[in-house]
Coordinates of C-alpha atoms in Angstrom, one line a residue:
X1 CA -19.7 19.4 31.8
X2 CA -21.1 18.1 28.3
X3 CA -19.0 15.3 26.5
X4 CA -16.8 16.5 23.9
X5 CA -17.5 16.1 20.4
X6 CA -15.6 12.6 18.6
X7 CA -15.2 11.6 15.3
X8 CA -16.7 8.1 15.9
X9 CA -19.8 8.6 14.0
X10 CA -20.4 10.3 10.3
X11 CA -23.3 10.1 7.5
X12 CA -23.5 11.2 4.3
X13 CA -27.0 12.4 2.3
X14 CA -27.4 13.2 -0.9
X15 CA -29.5 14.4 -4.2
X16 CA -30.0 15.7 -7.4
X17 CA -30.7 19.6 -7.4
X18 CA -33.8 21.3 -9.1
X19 CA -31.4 23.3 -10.7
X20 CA -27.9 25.0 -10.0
X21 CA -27.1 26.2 -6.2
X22 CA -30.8 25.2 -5.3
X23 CA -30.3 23.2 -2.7
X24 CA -33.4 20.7 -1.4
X25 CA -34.6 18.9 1.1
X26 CA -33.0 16.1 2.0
X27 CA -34.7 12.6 4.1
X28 CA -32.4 9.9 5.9
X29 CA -34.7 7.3 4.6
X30 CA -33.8 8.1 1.3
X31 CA -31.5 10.2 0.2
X32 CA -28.1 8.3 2.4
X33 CA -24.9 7.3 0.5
X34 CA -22.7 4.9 2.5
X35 CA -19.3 6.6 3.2
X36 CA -16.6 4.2 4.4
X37 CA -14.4 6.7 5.5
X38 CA -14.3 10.2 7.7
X39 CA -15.6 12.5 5.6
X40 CA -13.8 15.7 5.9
X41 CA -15.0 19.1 5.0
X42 CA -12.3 21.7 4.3
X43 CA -13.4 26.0 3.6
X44 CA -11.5 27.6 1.0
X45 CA -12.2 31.1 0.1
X46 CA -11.8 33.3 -3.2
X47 CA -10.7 36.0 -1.2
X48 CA -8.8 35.2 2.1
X49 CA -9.0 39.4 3.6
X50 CA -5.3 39.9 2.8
X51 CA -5.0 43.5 2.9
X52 CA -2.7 45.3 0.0
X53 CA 1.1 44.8 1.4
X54 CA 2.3 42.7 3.8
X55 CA 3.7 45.3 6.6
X56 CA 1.5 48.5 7.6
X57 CA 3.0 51.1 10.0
X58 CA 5.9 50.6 12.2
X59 CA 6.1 47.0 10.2
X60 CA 3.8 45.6 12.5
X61 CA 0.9 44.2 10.0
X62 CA -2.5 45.6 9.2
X63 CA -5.8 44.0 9.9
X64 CA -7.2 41.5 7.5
X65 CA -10.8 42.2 5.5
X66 CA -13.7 39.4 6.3
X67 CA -13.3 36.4 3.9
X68 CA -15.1 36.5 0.5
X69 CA -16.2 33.7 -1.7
X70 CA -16.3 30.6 0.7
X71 CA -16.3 27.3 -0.8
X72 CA -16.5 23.7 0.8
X73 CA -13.9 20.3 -0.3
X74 CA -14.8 16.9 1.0
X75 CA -13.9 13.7 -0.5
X76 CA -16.2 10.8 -0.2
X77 CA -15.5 7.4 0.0
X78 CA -17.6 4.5 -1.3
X79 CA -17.8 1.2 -2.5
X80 CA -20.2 0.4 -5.1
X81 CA -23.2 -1.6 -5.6
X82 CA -26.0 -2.3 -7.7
X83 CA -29.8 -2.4 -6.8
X84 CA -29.6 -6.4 -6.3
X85 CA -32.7 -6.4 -8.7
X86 CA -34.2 -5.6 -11.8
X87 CA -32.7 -1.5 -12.6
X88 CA -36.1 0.8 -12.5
X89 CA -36.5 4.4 -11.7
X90 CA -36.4 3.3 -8.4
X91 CA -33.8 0.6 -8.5
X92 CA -30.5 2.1 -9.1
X93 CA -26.6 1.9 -8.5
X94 CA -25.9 3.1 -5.3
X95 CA -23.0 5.3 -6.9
X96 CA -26.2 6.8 -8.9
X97 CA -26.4 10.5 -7.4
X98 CA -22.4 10.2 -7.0
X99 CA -22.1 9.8 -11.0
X100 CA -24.7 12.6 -11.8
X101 CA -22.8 15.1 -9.7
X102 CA -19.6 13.7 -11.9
X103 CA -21.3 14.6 -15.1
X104 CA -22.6 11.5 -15.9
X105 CA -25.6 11.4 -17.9
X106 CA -27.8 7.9 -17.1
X107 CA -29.5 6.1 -19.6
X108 CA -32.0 3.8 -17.9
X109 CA -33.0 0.3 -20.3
X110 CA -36.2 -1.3 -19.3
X111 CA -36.2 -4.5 -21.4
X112 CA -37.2 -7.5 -19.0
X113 CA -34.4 -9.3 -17.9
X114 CA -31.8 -7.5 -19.5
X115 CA -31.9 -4.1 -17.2
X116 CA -29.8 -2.1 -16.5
X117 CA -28.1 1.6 -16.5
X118 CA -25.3 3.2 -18.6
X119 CA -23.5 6.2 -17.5
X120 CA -21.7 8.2 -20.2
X121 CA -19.7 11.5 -20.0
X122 CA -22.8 14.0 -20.4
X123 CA -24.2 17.2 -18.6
X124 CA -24.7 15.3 -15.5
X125 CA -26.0 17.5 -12.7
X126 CA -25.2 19.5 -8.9
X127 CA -26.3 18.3 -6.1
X128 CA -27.1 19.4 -2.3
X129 CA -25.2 17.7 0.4
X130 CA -25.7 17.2 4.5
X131 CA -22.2 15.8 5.9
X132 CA -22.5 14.8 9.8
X133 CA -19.4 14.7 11.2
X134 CA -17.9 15.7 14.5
X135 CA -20.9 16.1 15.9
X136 CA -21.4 19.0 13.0
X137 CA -23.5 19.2 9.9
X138 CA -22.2 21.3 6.7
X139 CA -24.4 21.7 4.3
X140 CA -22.9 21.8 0.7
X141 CA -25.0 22.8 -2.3
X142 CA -24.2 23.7 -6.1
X143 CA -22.0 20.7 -5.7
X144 CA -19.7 19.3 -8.8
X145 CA -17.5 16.0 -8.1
X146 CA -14.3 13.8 -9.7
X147 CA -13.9 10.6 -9.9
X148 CA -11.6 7.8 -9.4
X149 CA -12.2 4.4 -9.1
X150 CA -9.2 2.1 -7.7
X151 CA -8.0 -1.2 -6.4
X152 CA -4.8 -2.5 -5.3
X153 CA -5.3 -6.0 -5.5
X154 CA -8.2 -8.6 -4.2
X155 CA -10.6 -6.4 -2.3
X156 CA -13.5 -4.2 -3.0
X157 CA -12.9 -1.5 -5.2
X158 CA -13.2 2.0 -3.7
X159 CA -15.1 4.9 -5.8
X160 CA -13.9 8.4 -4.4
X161 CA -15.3 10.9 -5.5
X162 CA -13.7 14.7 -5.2
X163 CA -16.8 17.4 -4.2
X164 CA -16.6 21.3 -4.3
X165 CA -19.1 22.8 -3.1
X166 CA -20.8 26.5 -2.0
X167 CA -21.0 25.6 1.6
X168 CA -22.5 26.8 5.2
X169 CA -20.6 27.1 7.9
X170 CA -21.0 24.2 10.4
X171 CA -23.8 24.1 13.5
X172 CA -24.0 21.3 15.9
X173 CA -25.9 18.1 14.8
X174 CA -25.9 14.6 15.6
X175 CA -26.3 11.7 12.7
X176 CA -29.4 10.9 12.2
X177 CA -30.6 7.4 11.2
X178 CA -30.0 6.8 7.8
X179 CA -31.3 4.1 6.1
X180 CA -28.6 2.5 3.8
X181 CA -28.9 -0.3 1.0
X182 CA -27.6 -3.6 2.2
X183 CA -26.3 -5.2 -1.2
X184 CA -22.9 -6.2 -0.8
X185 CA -20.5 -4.6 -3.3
X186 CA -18.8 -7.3 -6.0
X187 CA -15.2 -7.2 -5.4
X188 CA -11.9 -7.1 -7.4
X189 CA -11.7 -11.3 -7.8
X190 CA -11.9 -13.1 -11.2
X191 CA -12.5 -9.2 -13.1
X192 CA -12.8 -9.4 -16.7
X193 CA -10.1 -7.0 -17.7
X194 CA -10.3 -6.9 -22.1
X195 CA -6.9 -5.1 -24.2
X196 CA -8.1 -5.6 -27.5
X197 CA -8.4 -9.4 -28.0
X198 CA -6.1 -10.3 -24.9
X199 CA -8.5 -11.1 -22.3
X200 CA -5.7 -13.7 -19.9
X201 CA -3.6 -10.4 -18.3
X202 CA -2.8 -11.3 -14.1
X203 CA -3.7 -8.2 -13.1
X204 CA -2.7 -6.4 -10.0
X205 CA -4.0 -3.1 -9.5
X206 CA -6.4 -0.6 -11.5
X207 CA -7.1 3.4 -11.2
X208 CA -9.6 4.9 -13.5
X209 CA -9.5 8.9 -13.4
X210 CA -12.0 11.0 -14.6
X211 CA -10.0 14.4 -14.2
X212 CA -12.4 16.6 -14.2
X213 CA -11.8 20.4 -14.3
X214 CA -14.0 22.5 -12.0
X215 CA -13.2 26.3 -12.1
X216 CA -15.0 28.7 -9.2
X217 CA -16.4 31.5 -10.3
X218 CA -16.0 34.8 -8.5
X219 CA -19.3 37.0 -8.0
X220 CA -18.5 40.3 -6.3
X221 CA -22.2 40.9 -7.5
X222 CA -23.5 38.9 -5.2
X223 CA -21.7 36.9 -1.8
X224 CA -18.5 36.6 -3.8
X225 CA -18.9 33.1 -5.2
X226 CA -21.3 32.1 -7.9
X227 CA -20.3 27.8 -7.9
X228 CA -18.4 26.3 -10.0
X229 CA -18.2 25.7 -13.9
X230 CA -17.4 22.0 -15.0
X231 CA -14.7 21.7 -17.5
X232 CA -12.7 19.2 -19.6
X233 CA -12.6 15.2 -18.3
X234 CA -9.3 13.8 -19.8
X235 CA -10.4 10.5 -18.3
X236 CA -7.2 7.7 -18.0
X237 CA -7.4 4.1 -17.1
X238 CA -4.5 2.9 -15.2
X239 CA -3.8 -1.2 -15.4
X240 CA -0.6 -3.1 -13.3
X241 CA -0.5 -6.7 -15.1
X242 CA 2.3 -9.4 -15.5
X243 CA 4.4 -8.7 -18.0
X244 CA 2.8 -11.2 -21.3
X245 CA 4.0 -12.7 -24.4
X246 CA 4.8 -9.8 -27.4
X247 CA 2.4 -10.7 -30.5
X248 CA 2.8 -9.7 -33.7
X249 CA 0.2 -7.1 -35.7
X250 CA -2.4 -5.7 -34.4
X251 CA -0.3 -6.7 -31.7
X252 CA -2.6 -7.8 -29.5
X253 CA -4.8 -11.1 -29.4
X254 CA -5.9 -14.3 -27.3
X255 CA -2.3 -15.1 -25.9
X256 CA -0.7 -11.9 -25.9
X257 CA -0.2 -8.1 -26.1
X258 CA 2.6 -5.9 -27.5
X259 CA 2.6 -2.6 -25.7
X260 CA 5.6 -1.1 -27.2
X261 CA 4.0 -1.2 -30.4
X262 CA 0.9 -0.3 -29.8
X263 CA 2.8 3.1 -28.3
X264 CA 4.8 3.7 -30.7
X265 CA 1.9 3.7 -33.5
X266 CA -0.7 5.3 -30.7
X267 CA -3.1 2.5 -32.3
X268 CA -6.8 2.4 -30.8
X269 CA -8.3 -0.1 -29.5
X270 CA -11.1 -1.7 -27.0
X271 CA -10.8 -1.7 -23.4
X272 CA -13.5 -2.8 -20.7
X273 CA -13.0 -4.2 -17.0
X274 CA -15.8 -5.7 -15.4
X275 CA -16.0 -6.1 -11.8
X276 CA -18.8 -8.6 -10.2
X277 CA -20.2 -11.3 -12.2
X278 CA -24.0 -11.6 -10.1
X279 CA -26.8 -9.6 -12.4
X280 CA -27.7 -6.3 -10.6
X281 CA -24.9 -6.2 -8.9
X282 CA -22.1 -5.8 -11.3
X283 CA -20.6 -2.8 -12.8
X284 CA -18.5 -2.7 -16.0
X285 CA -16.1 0.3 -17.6
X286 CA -16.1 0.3 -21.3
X287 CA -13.5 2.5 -23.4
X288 CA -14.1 1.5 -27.6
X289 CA -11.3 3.5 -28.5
X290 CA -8.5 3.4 -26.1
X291 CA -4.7 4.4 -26.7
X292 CA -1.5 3.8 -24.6
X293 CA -0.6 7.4 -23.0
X294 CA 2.5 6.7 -21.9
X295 CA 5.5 4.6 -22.6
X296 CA 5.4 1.5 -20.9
X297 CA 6.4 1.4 -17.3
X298 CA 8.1 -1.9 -16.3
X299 CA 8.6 -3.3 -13.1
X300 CA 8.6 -6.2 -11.0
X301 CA 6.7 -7.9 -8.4
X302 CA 9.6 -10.0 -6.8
X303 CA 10.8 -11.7 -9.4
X304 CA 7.6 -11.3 -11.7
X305 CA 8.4 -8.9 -14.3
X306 CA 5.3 -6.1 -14.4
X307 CA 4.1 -3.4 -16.9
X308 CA 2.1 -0.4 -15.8
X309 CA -0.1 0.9 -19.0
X310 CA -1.7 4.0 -18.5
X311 CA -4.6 4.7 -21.0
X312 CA -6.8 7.5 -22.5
X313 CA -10.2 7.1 -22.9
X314 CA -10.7 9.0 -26.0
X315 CA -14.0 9.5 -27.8
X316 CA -14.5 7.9 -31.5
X317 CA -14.7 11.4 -32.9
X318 CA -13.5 15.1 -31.7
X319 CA -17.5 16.0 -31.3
X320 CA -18.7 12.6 -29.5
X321 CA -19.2 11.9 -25.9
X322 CA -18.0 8.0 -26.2
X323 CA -14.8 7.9 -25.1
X324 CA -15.6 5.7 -21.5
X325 CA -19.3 4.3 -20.0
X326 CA -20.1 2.5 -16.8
X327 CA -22.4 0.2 -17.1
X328 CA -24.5 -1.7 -13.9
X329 CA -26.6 -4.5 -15.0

């Protein structure tokens, strides 16, 4: 008797399409994304065979249609690093291809000693995806993704991204040996977290979400499901920080912050965190016009008073595309 399959081994590859629903060819050397946890694929369909009615004759059911429209969900995992060198066409983040397929365009700059890329809320692209898991590959093509970027404290932060997918059915595979970049991720100690002037917060936690809209689109032209059509990003910066010293007009500045006010009069203003401090191997998100979405949310850490400010990441103007960037360099 053959051993069963086990869930003790998974790998992820990944790249940019040609174009939509393409798919490509995909290499282990090259094309791996490190996935730090189980990576599960899930089917959804546009049409799940339900037959008109609920009950046929004698109230004892009718037989479903085949399933139209399939579509593959899996949420990947990872912790980011840079290239640990000087940012090329061939050095990049190793969240590159994850951004892209979040609709990130990248902007590559070349001038020595100052490389690096910028990501910023563009076209991005799909891409074609092998995910080896319980001793199965599915294949996922015309891919889109969400993002959010999070940590809870000291620790490296995580980077999950949200994929949907046209998507194979599974066949049996084992993982094959995928060569992964070994620069260490920076981690969520001494970040530079920026309100406006106040730069001193104690910060506990952050959640960036993109919130991303992806909408399937039915094809009964075709196999019943054309991909998916990206849509609005409301993206929102989520910050946990002690509770700080209320300054006066423009209510914020070196020793303090006054988030009532700057609610209350939905003022704009500059907000970047920075996590890693080592060139090449730092990443930074950057929001130039920032405003409190919520009231303030106060809490406590024992007996440390808290506030939770939640953020949108709006753009300068109702036409521009500079509302939040991600910088490595």
């Amino acid at each position: 008797m053959s051993a069963g399959k086990t869930l003790n081994e998974w790998g992820v590859l990944i790249k940019e399409e040609a174009s939509y629903g393409a798919g490509g060819t995909l290499s282990p050397a090259t094309d791996g994304v490190l996935v730090l946890e189980q990576p599960t694929v899930t089917y959804s369909y546009i049409h799940d065979g339900q037959r008109r009615g609920e009950r046929g004759p004698m109230n004892l059911g009718i037989r479903r249609a085949k399933k139209l429209g399939r579509a593959g969900q899996v949420t990947l995992v990872h912790e980011a690093a840079g290239a640990g060198a000087a940012y090329s066409a061939s050095q990049r983040p190793s969240a590159h291809t994850l951004l892209r397929i979040c609709g990130f365009d990248a902007q590559l700059t070349t001038t020595s000693g100052q490389e690096k890329y910028t990501y910023t809320p563009g076209t991005g692209t799909s891409g074609v995806l092998e995910v080896y898991t319980r001793g199965q590959k599915y294949l996922l093509k015309g891919a889109y993704g969400d993002l959010v970027i999070a940590a809870d404290g000291p620790g490296i932060p995580s980077w999950e991204v949200a994929v949907q997918a046209l998507a194979d059915l599974p066949t049996d595979a084992a993982v094959p040996a995928i060569t992964y970049p070994t620069v260490q991720p920076p981690v969520a100690e001494q970040i530079t977290l920026q309100l406006g002037t106040f730069a001193a917060a104690v910060v506990r936690s952050f959640r960036l979400e993109l919130q991303r809209e992806l909408s399937p689109r039915a094809n009964i032209n075709a196999a019943g499901h054309a991909g998916f059509t990206p849509g609005a990003r409301r993206p929102r910066l989520q910050v946990v920080i002690e509770a700080a010293s209320l300054v006066a007009s423009p209510y914020h500045s070196a020793s303090g912050i006054d988030p009532y006010q700057l609610t209350e009069l939905a003022s704009a203003i500059s907000v970047s965190l920075q996590v890693g401090s080592t060139q090449y191997n730092r990443w930074r998100i950057s929001a130039p016009n920032a405003q409190l979405a919520e009231p303030v949310e106060e809490a406590e850490d024992g007996a440390t008073a808290t506030w939770t400010l939640t953020w949108d990441l709006l753009p300068s103007t109702p036409a521009a595309k500079d509302g939040v960037s991600i910088v490595f360099d």
